[in-house]
Amino acid sequence: MEIKVEFVRKRSEFGRPCNFSVQPAEVTVDIPPDPSLAEDFIPQDPVDFAVQQGPVMALSEMNTERAQVSIQGVNHVEGGWPKHVDYKNSELTTRYREEVEREEVYTRSVLRLSTLMEHYIRQNNAIDIYEEYFGEEEEEDEEEEHPFAKTIIVLRDPNVTKRMATHISWHPDANRAVAVAYCSLDFQDSRKDMSSDSYIWDLESPYGPELTLKPSSPVVTLEYNSKDWYHLLGGCYNGQIVYWDTRKGGLPMEISPVEFSHRDPVYGMCWLPSRTGTDCLSASTDGQVLWWDIRKLSEPTERLILDITKEDKLSNAQGAISLDFTPAMPAKFLVGTEQGSIISCNRDAKSPPDKIVHVYSGHIGAVYSVTRNPFYPKIFLTVGDWTAQIWTEDLLDASSIMETKCHTPYLLAGCWSPAKPAVFFIAKSDGTLDVWDFLFHQKEPSLSLKVSNDPLLSLCSQDNGRILGCGTKLGTVSLLEISPGLCTLRKNEKNLTLAMFEREARREKVLQDKRRELLLREQERAKAKVEEREDTQEVFKQAQTDFFSIIKAERRRRGQ
């Protein structure tokens, strides 16, 4: 049933306001109850009600869209001249200046401004506003600052099929760009549409690569030339050596032939100091270290087989998985192997076996990183298995002088801080970055930061130590800004670090001498036991001879 009320008025009264009056309430419709409908009512028994006592939670995700930023330039043209004066005509501008300088207003303005300028010049000469009066207290405040690191830029592999960011190299010119090598190191990884390109990223425009490098095979390592910034060296997955000139695009300038290259992926590349700046060094898991000249990559200039038995046999060679060379020690370089040993080599030796100077054994897994201390080149860091160890070349037969605790995840990369002698970084397989400062903490890292959910494979720090690049297994490179306390050299820090290394070296030398002494004692005891055994046998033989001789004499006497 529909209830409605009709309101009627004349056509002439349309548009006039309505005038309502107060009337008592009246019943419009009255529907009495129907008893026959009660028979159709069915009571519900039992009645269940659900009550939630906890708060209602919601899980939501969001991802902001990346804005595409374009770089544009502005051309500033000289202005401020009257319309009748062409600023490109030097005669008109000179004539106009002379006219202005003759006016009295110009003279009064110069005199008024000169007195004001003289006042501020005298004030600046009297007080140095940049002088630090309480530098020591500021240093103390900095020491109390809690270390931290934050992500400032994230560089992602632009390809759909993701690959590993295997190596990072900073541009030598104020670190304005970074070269990243992308390659899949998984065994027999044959995914479709996998690109072999690597990229150079400009930090001012990180939304897309500045230059695309197109090698013949995926690049495992990339290195900038510190002498010639436009030269870029790469080691490929198939063992070839590639050389680029970034001024001429992303195509390689020259590639080494396959028959004269490595047989395995090239894990280590470095530039060698020379007059021409074209010499380089490469190392691979095929057990060879090759010398090259980028002007002629048709064949290597020299070859070294990493045979620690010094028989120069490739079948006995150990595979190189990391390489380090520093200009501070131009005749030496270090090689980390898959077998867990570190080989110290001298490239000035005459014969190949003599180039292997010493072998350090301390890891039970592959040595993924080996790098010298930028302040003390005789001190070097190795990262492998579950520990990071610090060694010194002054102790050849000893073990490492310092080491970190054993971590649960595997350690995959490490590097020193260029700004502080006792600070180094370690990348782990669980995506965590550890920052160690052995001058203050030797049992726990000063900072442990979760960078990614994927394993961290590569690390590289800027020259000032402020920005650190971390490459992951899915090709993401995170640039982290380190706190000032971890990248600022404090007073007497170098001397304290050197004293710490020397103290630990002396301690290790004492332990080494003690081990030698115990070994000599054990050898003497073993020798004495052998002599005692020999003396006992001689006494037994002599007693046996005397016994039988007495019996024979007694038998003769009785027979007579």
Coordinates of C-alpha atoms in Angstrom, one line a residue:
M1 CA 0.0 0.0 0.0
E2 CA 1.3 3.4 -1.0
I3 CA 0.8 6.4 1.3
K4 CA 0.9 9.8 -0.4
V5 CA -0.4 13.3 0.3
E6 CA -1.4 15.6 -2.5
F7 CA -0.8 19.3 -2.2
V8 CA -2.9 21.4 -4.7
R9 CA -2.8 25.1 -5.5
K10 CA -4.0 27.4 -8.2
R11 CA -1.9 28.1 -11.2
S12 CA -1.9 31.8 -10.4
E13 CA -0.3 31.0 -7.0
F14 CA 2.8 29.1 -8.5
G15 CA 6.0 30.6 -7.2
R16 CA 4.6 32.1 -4.0
P17 CA 6.1 31.0 -0.7
C18 CA 4.3 28.3 1.3
N19 CA 2.6 29.4 4.5
F20 CA 2.3 26.5 7.0
S21 CA 0.1 26.5 10.1
V22 CA 0.1 24.5 13.3
Q23 CA -2.5 21.7 13.5
P24 CA -3.0 18.8 15.9
A25 CA -1.8 15.4 14.9
E26 CA -4.2 13.1 13.0
V27 CA -4.1 9.4 12.1
T28 CA -3.8 9.0 8.4
V29 CA -3.7 5.2 8.1
D30 CA -4.4 2.6 10.8
I31 CA -3.6 -1.1 10.1
P32 CA -4.9 -3.4 12.8
P33 CA -2.9 -6.7 13.5
D34 CA -4.0 -9.9 11.7
P35 CA -4.0 -12.9 14.1
S36 CA -3.8 -15.3 11.1
L37 CA -0.3 -14.2 10.3
A38 CA 1.0 -15.3 13.7
E39 CA 0.8 -18.9 12.6
D40 CA 3.4 -18.3 9.9
F41 CA 6.0 -17.0 12.5
I42 CA 8.8 -19.5 13.1
P43 CA 11.1 -18.7 16.1
Q44 CA 14.8 -19.3 15.6
D45 CA 16.5 -21.3 18.3
P46 CA 19.4 -21.2 19.1
V47 CA 20.6 -17.8 18.0
D48 CA 24.4 -17.4 17.4
F49 CA 26.2 -14.1 17.3
A50 CA 29.9 -13.6 16.5
V51 CA 31.9 -10.9 18.3
Q52 CA 35.4 -9.9 17.5
Q53 CA 37.3 -8.5 20.5
G54 CA 40.6 -7.7 18.7
P55 CA 41.1 -4.6 16.6
V56 CA 40.4 -5.0 12.9
M57 CA 43.7 -4.8 11.0
A58 CA 44.2 -4.1 7.3
L59 CA 47.3 -4.8 5.1
S60 CA 47.9 -2.6 2.2
E61 CA 50.8 -1.9 -0.2
M62 CA 51.7 1.0 -2.3
N63 CA 54.4 1.9 -4.8
T64 CA 54.9 5.4 -6.0
E65 CA 55.4 5.9 -9.7
R66 CA 58.9 7.1 -10.7
A67 CA 58.8 10.5 -12.2
Q68 CA 60.7 10.9 -15.5
V69 CA 63.0 13.9 -15.1
S70 CA 64.6 15.6 -18.1
I71 CA 67.7 17.8 -18.0
Q72 CA 67.4 21.2 -19.8
G73 CA 69.8 24.0 -20.1
V74 CA 69.4 27.8 -19.7
N75 CA 71.3 30.3 -21.9
H76 CA 71.9 33.5 -20.0
V77 CA 72.3 36.6 -22.2
E78 CA 73.7 39.9 -21.0
G79 CA 70.9 42.3 -20.3
G80 CA 70.2 45.6 -18.5
W81 CA 71.1 47.9 -21.4
P82 CA 68.8 50.5 -22.9
K83 CA 67.0 49.7 -26.0
H84 CA 69.0 52.0 -28.2
V85 CA 72.3 50.4 -27.1
D86 CA 73.3 47.1 -28.7
Y87 CA 75.3 45.1 -26.1
K88 CA 77.1 43.2 -28.9
N89 CA 78.6 46.5 -30.3
S90 CA 81.6 47.3 -28.1
E91 CA 81.8 50.9 -29.3
L92 CA 78.2 51.7 -28.2
T93 CA 78.6 50.0 -24.8
T94 CA 81.9 51.8 -24.1
R95 CA 80.4 55.2 -25.1
Y96 CA 77.3 54.6 -22.9
R97 CA 79.6 53.6 -19.9
E98 CA 81.5 56.9 -20.3
E99 CA 78.3 58.9 -20.4
V100 CA 77.1 57.2 -17.2
E101 CA 80.4 57.7 -15.4
R102 CA 80.3 61.5 -16.0
E103 CA 77.0 61.9 -14.2
E104 CA 77.0 63.1 -10.6
V105 CA 74.6 60.4 -9.5
Y106 CA 77.1 57.7 -10.4
T107 CA 79.9 59.5 -8.5
R108 CA 77.7 59.8 -5.3
S109 CA 76.6 56.2 -5.6
V110 CA 80.2 54.9 -5.9
L111 CA 81.3 57.0 -2.9
R112 CA 78.4 55.8 -0.7
L113 CA 78.9 52.1 -1.7
S114 CA 82.7 52.3 -1.3
T115 CA 82.4 53.5 2.3
L116 CA 80.0 50.6 3.1
M117 CA 82.3 48.1 1.3
E118 CA 85.3 49.4 3.2
H119 CA 83.5 48.9 6.5
Y120 CA 82.7 45.2 5.8
I121 CA 86.2 44.5 4.4
R122 CA 87.7 45.8 7.7
Q123 CA 85.2 43.8 9.6
N124 CA 86.1 40.6 7.8
N125 CA 89.8 41.2 8.3
A126 CA 89.3 41.7 12.0
I127 CA 87.0 38.7 12.6
D128 CA 87.2 35.3 10.9
I129 CA 83.6 34.0 10.9
Y130 CA 84.8 30.5 9.8
E131 CA 87.3 30.0 12.6
E132 CA 86.6 27.0 14.9
Y133 CA 87.4 27.9 18.5
F134 CA 86.3 24.6 20.1
G135 CA 87.4 22.0 17.6
E136 CA 88.3 19.4 20.2
E137 CA 84.8 19.5 21.8
E138 CA 83.2 19.1 18.3
E139 CA 85.3 16.0 17.7
E140 CA 84.2 14.6 21.0
D141 CA 80.6 15.2 20.1
E142 CA 81.1 13.5 16.7
E143 CA 82.5 10.4 18.5
E144 CA 79.4 10.2 20.6
E145 CA 77.2 10.2 17.4
H146 CA 75.6 6.9 16.7
P147 CA 76.7 5.6 13.3
F148 CA 74.1 5.3 10.6
A149 CA 73.7 4.9 6.8
K150 CA 70.9 5.8 4.5
T151 CA 70.0 4.9 0.9
I152 CA 70.1 8.0 -1.4
I153 CA 69.9 6.4 -4.9
V154 CA 68.8 3.0 -6.2
L155 CA 69.8 1.9 -9.7
R156 CA 67.8 -1.0 -11.2
D157 CA 68.6 -3.3 -14.1
P158 CA 66.3 -1.9 -16.9
N159 CA 65.9 -5.4 -18.4
V160 CA 62.9 -7.6 -17.7
T161 CA 65.2 -10.6 -17.1
K162 CA 67.2 -9.6 -14.1
R163 CA 70.9 -10.4 -13.7
M164 CA 73.5 -10.0 -11.0
A165 CA 75.4 -6.7 -10.4
T166 CA 78.8 -8.4 -10.3
H167 CA 81.1 -5.4 -10.2
I168 CA 81.0 -1.6 -9.5
S169 CA 83.5 1.0 -10.6
W170 CA 83.4 4.7 -9.9
H171 CA 84.3 7.4 -12.4
P172 CA 87.7 9.0 -11.5
D173 CA 86.4 12.5 -12.2
A174 CA 84.8 13.4 -8.8
N175 CA 82.8 10.2 -8.9
R176 CA 80.1 11.7 -11.1
A177 CA 79.2 8.4 -12.7
V178 CA 79.3 4.7 -11.9
A179 CA 79.9 1.7 -14.2
V180 CA 78.0 -1.5 -13.3
A181 CA 78.8 -4.9 -14.7
Y182 CA 75.7 -7.1 -15.1
C183 CA 76.1 -10.9 -15.6
S184 CA 74.4 -14.1 -14.4
L185 CA 76.9 -16.4 -12.7
D186 CA 74.5 -19.2 -12.1
F187 CA 75.6 -22.5 -13.5
Q188 CA 74.1 -23.2 -17.0
D189 CA 71.7 -20.2 -16.8
S190 CA 70.0 -20.3 -20.2
R191 CA 67.0 -18.0 -19.6
K192 CA 65.4 -16.5 -22.7
D193 CA 65.7 -12.8 -23.6
M194 CA 68.7 -12.4 -21.3
S195 CA 70.6 -9.3 -22.2
S196 CA 74.4 -9.0 -22.2
D197 CA 74.5 -5.2 -21.8
S198 CA 76.1 -3.4 -19.0
Y199 CA 75.5 0.3 -18.1
I200 CA 77.1 3.5 -17.0
W201 CA 74.9 5.6 -14.7
D202 CA 75.0 9.3 -14.2
L203 CA 74.3 10.2 -10.6
E204 CA 72.6 13.5 -11.6
S205 CA 70.1 11.5 -13.7
P206 CA 69.7 8.1 -12.1
Y207 CA 66.4 7.2 -13.8
G208 CA 68.1 5.7 -16.9
P209 CA 71.6 4.7 -17.9
E210 CA 73.8 7.3 -19.4
L211 CA 75.6 4.9 -21.7
T212 CA 74.9 1.2 -22.7
L213 CA 77.9 -1.0 -23.1
K214 CA 77.4 -3.7 -25.7
P215 CA 80.0 -6.5 -25.3
S216 CA 80.1 -9.8 -27.2
S217 CA 79.6 -11.7 -23.9
P218 CA 78.2 -10.6 -20.5
V219 CA 80.7 -8.6 -18.5
V220 CA 81.8 -9.9 -15.1
T221 CA 84.1 -7.0 -14.1
L222 CA 84.6 -3.4 -15.2
E223 CA 87.4 -0.9 -14.3
Y224 CA 87.9 2.7 -15.1
N225 CA 91.4 4.0 -16.1
S226 CA 92.5 6.5 -13.4
K227 CA 94.9 8.1 -15.9
D228 CA 92.5 8.3 -18.9
W229 CA 88.9 8.7 -17.7
Y230 CA 87.4 7.7 -21.0
H231 CA 89.0 4.2 -21.1
L232 CA 87.0 1.4 -19.6
L233 CA 88.2 -2.2 -19.3
G234 CA 86.0 -5.2 -19.0
G235 CA 86.4 -9.0 -18.4
C236 CA 83.7 -11.2 -20.0
Y237 CA 82.0 -14.4 -19.0
N238 CA 83.6 -16.3 -21.9
G239 CA 87.1 -15.1 -20.9
Q240 CA 87.6 -12.3 -23.4
I241 CA 89.0 -8.9 -22.6
V242 CA 87.0 -5.9 -23.9
Y243 CA 88.1 -2.2 -24.1
W244 CA 85.8 0.8 -24.5
D245 CA 86.3 4.5 -25.3
T246 CA 83.2 6.1 -23.8
R247 CA 83.6 9.2 -26.0
K248 CA 82.9 7.0 -29.0
G249 CA 79.8 5.2 -27.8
G250 CA 79.0 1.8 -26.2
L251 CA 80.5 -0.5 -28.9
P252 CA 83.9 -2.0 -27.9
M253 CA 87.0 -0.5 -29.4
E254 CA 88.9 -3.9 -29.4
I255 CA 88.2 -7.4 -28.2
S256 CA 90.8 -10.1 -27.5
P257 CA 90.5 -13.3 -29.6
V258 CA 88.9 -16.3 -28.0
E259 CA 91.9 -18.6 -28.6
F260 CA 94.3 -16.3 -26.7
S261 CA 91.9 -15.3 -23.9
H262 CA 90.9 -17.0 -20.7
R263 CA 89.0 -20.3 -20.7
D264 CA 86.8 -19.3 -17.7
P265 CA 85.0 -16.0 -16.6
V266 CA 87.3 -13.1 -15.8
Y267 CA 86.8 -12.2 -12.2
G268 CA 89.6 -9.7 -11.7
M269 CA 90.8 -6.8 -13.8
C270 CA 93.1 -3.9 -13.0
W271 CA 95.1 -1.2 -14.7
L272 CA 98.9 -1.2 -14.3
P273 CA 101.0 2.0 -14.0
S274 CA 103.0 2.7 -17.2
R275 CA 104.1 5.5 -19.4
T276 CA 101.4 4.9 -21.9
G277 CA 98.6 4.0 -19.4
T278 CA 97.5 1.1 -21.6
D279 CA 98.8 -1.9 -19.6
C280 CA 96.4 -4.0 -17.6
L281 CA 96.2 -7.3 -15.8
S282 CA 93.4 -10.0 -15.7
A283 CA 92.8 -13.1 -13.6
S284 CA 90.4 -16.0 -14.1
T285 CA 89.2 -19.2 -12.6
D286 CA 91.1 -21.1 -15.3
G287 CA 94.3 -20.6 -13.1
Q288 CA 96.0 -17.9 -15.3
V289 CA 97.0 -14.3 -14.8
L290 CA 97.5 -12.5 -18.1
W291 CA 99.2 -9.2 -19.0
W292 CA 97.6 -7.1 -21.8
D293 CA 98.2 -3.9 -23.8
I294 CA 94.9 -2.4 -24.9
R295 CA 96.6 -1.1 -28.0
K296 CA 97.1 -4.7 -29.1
L297 CA 94.7 -7.2 -27.6
S298 CA 95.5 -9.8 -30.2
E299 CA 97.5 -11.8 -27.6
P300 CA 98.7 -11.3 -24.0
T301 CA 102.1 -9.8 -23.5
E302 CA 102.9 -12.2 -20.5
R303 CA 101.3 -15.1 -18.8
L304 CA 101.5 -16.5 -15.2
I305 CA 100.1 -19.9 -14.1
L306 CA 98.9 -20.0 -10.5
D307 CA 100.7 -23.3 -9.7
I308 CA 101.7 -23.0 -6.0
T309 CA 104.0 -26.0 -6.5
K310 CA 106.0 -23.8 -8.9
E311 CA 106.0 -26.6 -11.6
D312 CA 104.2 -24.2 -14.0
K313 CA 101.5 -26.8 -14.9
L314 CA 98.0 -25.6 -15.7
S315 CA 96.6 -28.8 -14.3
N316 CA 97.9 -27.9 -10.9
A317 CA 96.8 -24.2 -11.0
Q318 CA 94.3 -22.7 -8.6
G319 CA 91.4 -20.7 -10.0
A320 CA 91.6 -16.9 -9.3
I321 CA 88.3 -15.4 -8.2
S322 CA 89.6 -12.0 -6.9
L323 CA 92.5 -9.7 -7.8
D324 CA 94.0 -6.7 -6.1
F325 CA 96.7 -4.2 -7.3
T326 CA 97.6 -0.9 -5.8
P327 CA 100.0 1.8 -7.3
A328 CA 101.6 2.1 -3.9
M329 CA 103.3 -1.3 -4.5
P330 CA 103.8 -1.4 -8.3
A331 CA 105.7 -4.7 -8.3
K332 CA 103.3 -6.8 -6.3
F333 CA 99.7 -8.0 -6.6
L334 CA 97.4 -10.3 -4.7
V335 CA 95.2 -13.1 -6.0
G336 CA 92.4 -14.8 -4.1
T337 CA 91.6 -18.3 -5.2
E338 CA 88.7 -20.7 -5.1
Q339 CA 90.6 -23.1 -2.9
G340 CA 90.8 -20.5 0.0
S341 CA 94.4 -19.4 -0.4
I342 CA 95.8 -16.0 -1.1
I343 CA 98.8 -15.8 -3.5
S344 CA 101.2 -13.0 -3.3
C345 CA 103.0 -12.4 -6.7
N346 CA 105.9 -10.2 -7.9
R347 CA 105.5 -9.2 -11.5
D348 CA 109.1 -8.1 -11.8
A349 CA 110.5 -11.6 -11.3
K350 CA 112.4 -13.1 -14.2
S351 CA 110.8 -16.6 -14.4
P352 CA 107.1 -17.5 -13.9
P353 CA 107.7 -19.7 -10.9
D354 CA 109.6 -16.9 -9.1
K355 CA 106.7 -14.6 -9.5
I356 CA 104.8 -16.6 -6.9
V357 CA 106.3 -15.1 -3.7
H358 CA 104.2 -16.6 -1.0
V359 CA 100.9 -18.4 -0.4
Y360 CA 98.7 -17.5 2.6
S361 CA 96.2 -20.2 3.8
G362 CA 93.4 -19.1 6.1
H363 CA 90.0 -19.7 4.5
I364 CA 88.2 -22.9 4.0
G365 CA 86.1 -21.5 1.1
A366 CA 86.6 -19.2 -1.9
V367 CA 88.3 -15.8 -1.3
Y368 CA 85.7 -13.5 -2.8
S369 CA 87.6 -10.3 -2.0
V370 CA 91.2 -9.3 -1.4
T371 CA 92.2 -5.7 -1.0
R372 CA 95.1 -3.7 0.5
N373 CA 94.7 -1.0 3.1
P374 CA 94.8 2.4 1.4
F375 CA 96.9 3.8 4.3
Y376 CA 99.2 0.8 5.0
P377 CA 99.7 -1.3 1.8
K378 CA 101.4 -4.1 3.6
I379 CA 98.1 -4.8 5.5
F380 CA 95.4 -6.5 3.4
L381 CA 91.9 -7.7 3.9
T382 CA 90.4 -11.0 2.7
V383 CA 86.8 -12.0 2.7
G384 CA 85.7 -15.7 2.3
D385 CA 83.6 -18.4 3.9
W386 CA 82.1 -17.0 7.1
T387 CA 84.9 -14.6 8.2
A388 CA 86.9 -11.6 7.2
Q389 CA 90.6 -11.6 8.0
I390 CA 93.4 -9.0 8.2
W391 CA 96.9 -10.0 7.2
T392 CA 100.3 -8.5 7.1
E393 CA 103.1 -9.2 4.6
D394 CA 105.7 -8.9 7.4
L395 CA 104.7 -12.3 8.7
L396 CA 104.9 -14.9 6.0
D397 CA 104.4 -18.2 7.8
A398 CA 101.9 -16.9 10.4
S399 CA 98.1 -16.8 10.2
S400 CA 96.0 -13.6 10.0
I401 CA 96.7 -11.0 12.7
M402 CA 93.0 -10.1 13.2
E403 CA 89.7 -11.5 12.1
T404 CA 85.9 -11.0 12.6
K405 CA 83.6 -13.4 14.3
C406 CA 82.1 -16.3 12.4
H407 CA 78.9 -15.1 10.8
T408 CA 75.9 -17.3 10.0
P409 CA 75.3 -16.1 6.4
Y410 CA 78.1 -16.4 3.9
L411 CA 80.4 -13.4 3.2
L412 CA 80.5 -12.4 -0.5
A413 CA 82.4 -9.1 -0.7
G414 CA 84.4 -6.6 1.3
C415 CA 86.5 -3.4 0.9
W416 CA 88.4 -0.9 3.0
S417 CA 87.2 2.7 3.6
P418 CA 89.3 5.2 1.7
A419 CA 88.9 7.7 4.5
K420 CA 89.6 5.8 7.7
P421 CA 92.4 3.2 8.1
A422 CA 90.6 0.9 10.5
V423 CA 87.1 0.9 8.8
F424 CA 86.0 -1.8 6.3
F425 CA 82.7 -3.0 4.8
I426 CA 81.4 -6.5 4.4
A427 CA 78.5 -7.7 2.3
K428 CA 76.6 -10.9 3.3
S429 CA 74.4 -13.4 1.6
D430 CA 71.3 -12.3 3.6
G431 CA 71.4 -8.8 2.2
T432 CA 73.0 -7.2 5.2
L433 CA 75.9 -4.7 5.1
D434 CA 78.3 -4.7 8.1
V435 CA 80.5 -1.7 8.9
W436 CA 83.5 -2.6 11.1
D437 CA 85.7 -0.2 12.9
F438 CA 88.4 -2.3 14.5
L439 CA 89.9 0.7 16.4
F440 CA 86.8 0.9 18.6
H441 CA 85.0 -2.5 18.3
Q442 CA 86.6 -5.8 17.4
K443 CA 83.9 -8.2 18.4
E444 CA 80.8 -6.6 16.9
P445 CA 80.3 -4.4 13.8
S446 CA 79.8 -0.7 14.4
L447 CA 76.8 -0.7 12.1
S448 CA 74.7 -3.5 10.6
L449 CA 72.2 -2.4 7.9
K450 CA 69.7 -4.5 6.0
V451 CA 70.1 -3.2 2.4
S452 CA 68.1 -5.8 0.5
N453 CA 66.3 -9.1 0.8
D454 CA 68.7 -10.5 -1.9
P455 CA 72.3 -11.4 -1.4
L456 CA 74.9 -8.6 -1.8
L457 CA 77.5 -9.5 -4.3
S458 CA 79.7 -6.4 -4.9
L459 CA 80.9 -3.4 -2.9
C460 CA 82.8 -0.3 -4.0
S461 CA 83.4 3.0 -2.1
Q462 CA 84.0 6.5 -3.4
D463 CA 87.3 8.1 -2.9
N464 CA 86.1 10.2 0.0
G465 CA 84.4 7.2 1.7
R466 CA 81.1 9.0 2.0
I467 CA 79.1 7.0 -0.6
L468 CA 79.2 3.2 -0.8
G469 CA 77.7 1.2 -3.7
C470 CA 76.2 -2.2 -3.0
G471 CA 75.2 -4.6 -5.9
T472 CA 72.6 -7.4 -5.3
K473 CA 71.9 -10.7 -7.0
L474 CA 68.9 -9.2 -8.9
G475 CA 70.9 -6.3 -10.4
T476 CA 69.9 -3.6 -8.0
V477 CA 72.6 -1.2 -7.0
S478 CA 72.0 0.8 -3.8
L479 CA 74.1 3.9 -3.1
L480 CA 74.4 4.4 0.6
E481 CA 75.5 7.6 2.4
I482 CA 77.6 6.8 5.4
S483 CA 77.5 8.9 8.6
P484 CA 80.3 11.5 9.1
G485 CA 81.6 9.5 12.1
L486 CA 82.5 6.6 9.8
C487 CA 84.1 8.6 7.0
T488 CA 85.9 11.5 8.8
L489 CA 89.5 11.0 9.9
R490 CA 90.0 12.0 13.5
K491 CA 93.1 13.2 15.3
N492 CA 95.8 10.6 15.8
E493 CA 93.6 7.9 14.3
K494 CA 96.3 6.9 11.8
N495 CA 98.9 6.5 14.5
L496 CA 96.6 4.6 16.7
T497 CA 95.6 2.2 13.9
L498 CA 99.2 1.6 13.0
A499 CA 100.0 0.9 16.6
M500 CA 97.1 -1.6 16.8
F501 CA 98.3 -3.4 13.6
E502 CA 101.9 -3.6 14.9
R503 CA 100.7 -4.8 18.3
E504 CA 98.7 -7.6 16.7
A505 CA 101.6 -8.5 14.4
R506 CA 104.0 -8.8 17.4
R507 CA 101.4 -10.9 19.2
E508 CA 101.0 -13.2 16.2
K509 CA 104.8 -13.5 15.9
V510 CA 105.1 -14.5 19.5
L511 CA 102.5 -17.2 19.0
Q512 CA 104.2 -18.3 15.8
D513 CA 107.6 -18.7 17.7
K514 CA 105.7 -20.5 20.5
R515 CA 104.2 -22.9 17.9
R516 CA 107.6 -23.5 16.4
E517 CA 109.1 -24.2 19.8
L518 CA 106.3 -26.7 20.6
L519 CA 106.8 -28.3 17.3
L520 CA 110.5 -28.7 17.9
R521 CA 109.9 -30.1 21.3
E522 CA 107.5 -32.6 19.9
Q523 CA 110.0 -33.6 17.3
E524 CA 112.7 -34.1 19.9
R525 CA 110.3 -36.2 22.0
A526 CA 109.5 -38.3 19.1
K527 CA 113.1 -38.8 18.3
A528 CA 113.9 -39.7 21.9
K529 CA 111.1 -42.2 21.9
V530 CA 112.6 -43.8 18.8
E531 CA 116.0 -44.0 20.3
E532 CA 114.6 -45.5 23.5
R533 CA 112.8 -48.1 21.4
E534 CA 116.1 -48.9 19.6
D535 CA 118.0 -49.1 22.9
T536 CA 115.4 -51.4 24.4
Q537 CA 115.6 -53.8 21.4
E538 CA 119.4 -53.8 21.6
V539 CA 119.3 -54.7 25.4
F540 CA 116.8 -57.4 24.6
K541 CA 118.9 -58.9 21.9
Q542 CA 122.0 -58.8 24.1
A543 CA 120.2 -60.5 27.0
Q544 CA 118.9 -63.2 24.6
T545 CA 122.4 -63.8 23.2
D546 CA 123.8 -64.1 26.8
F547 CA 121.0 -66.5 27.8
F548 CA 121.5 -68.9 25.0
S549 CA 125.3 -68.8 25.3
I550 CA 125.0 -69.8 29.0
I551 CA 122.6 -72.6 28.1
K552 CA 125.1 -73.9 25.5
A553 CA 128.0 -73.7 28.0
E554 CA 126.0 -75.6 30.6
R555 CA 125.1 -78.4 28.0
R556 CA 128.8 -78.8 27.1
R557 CA 129.8 -79.1 30.7
R558 CA 127.2 -81.8 31.4
G559 CA 128.0 -83.7 28.2
Q560 CA 131.7 -83.9 29.3

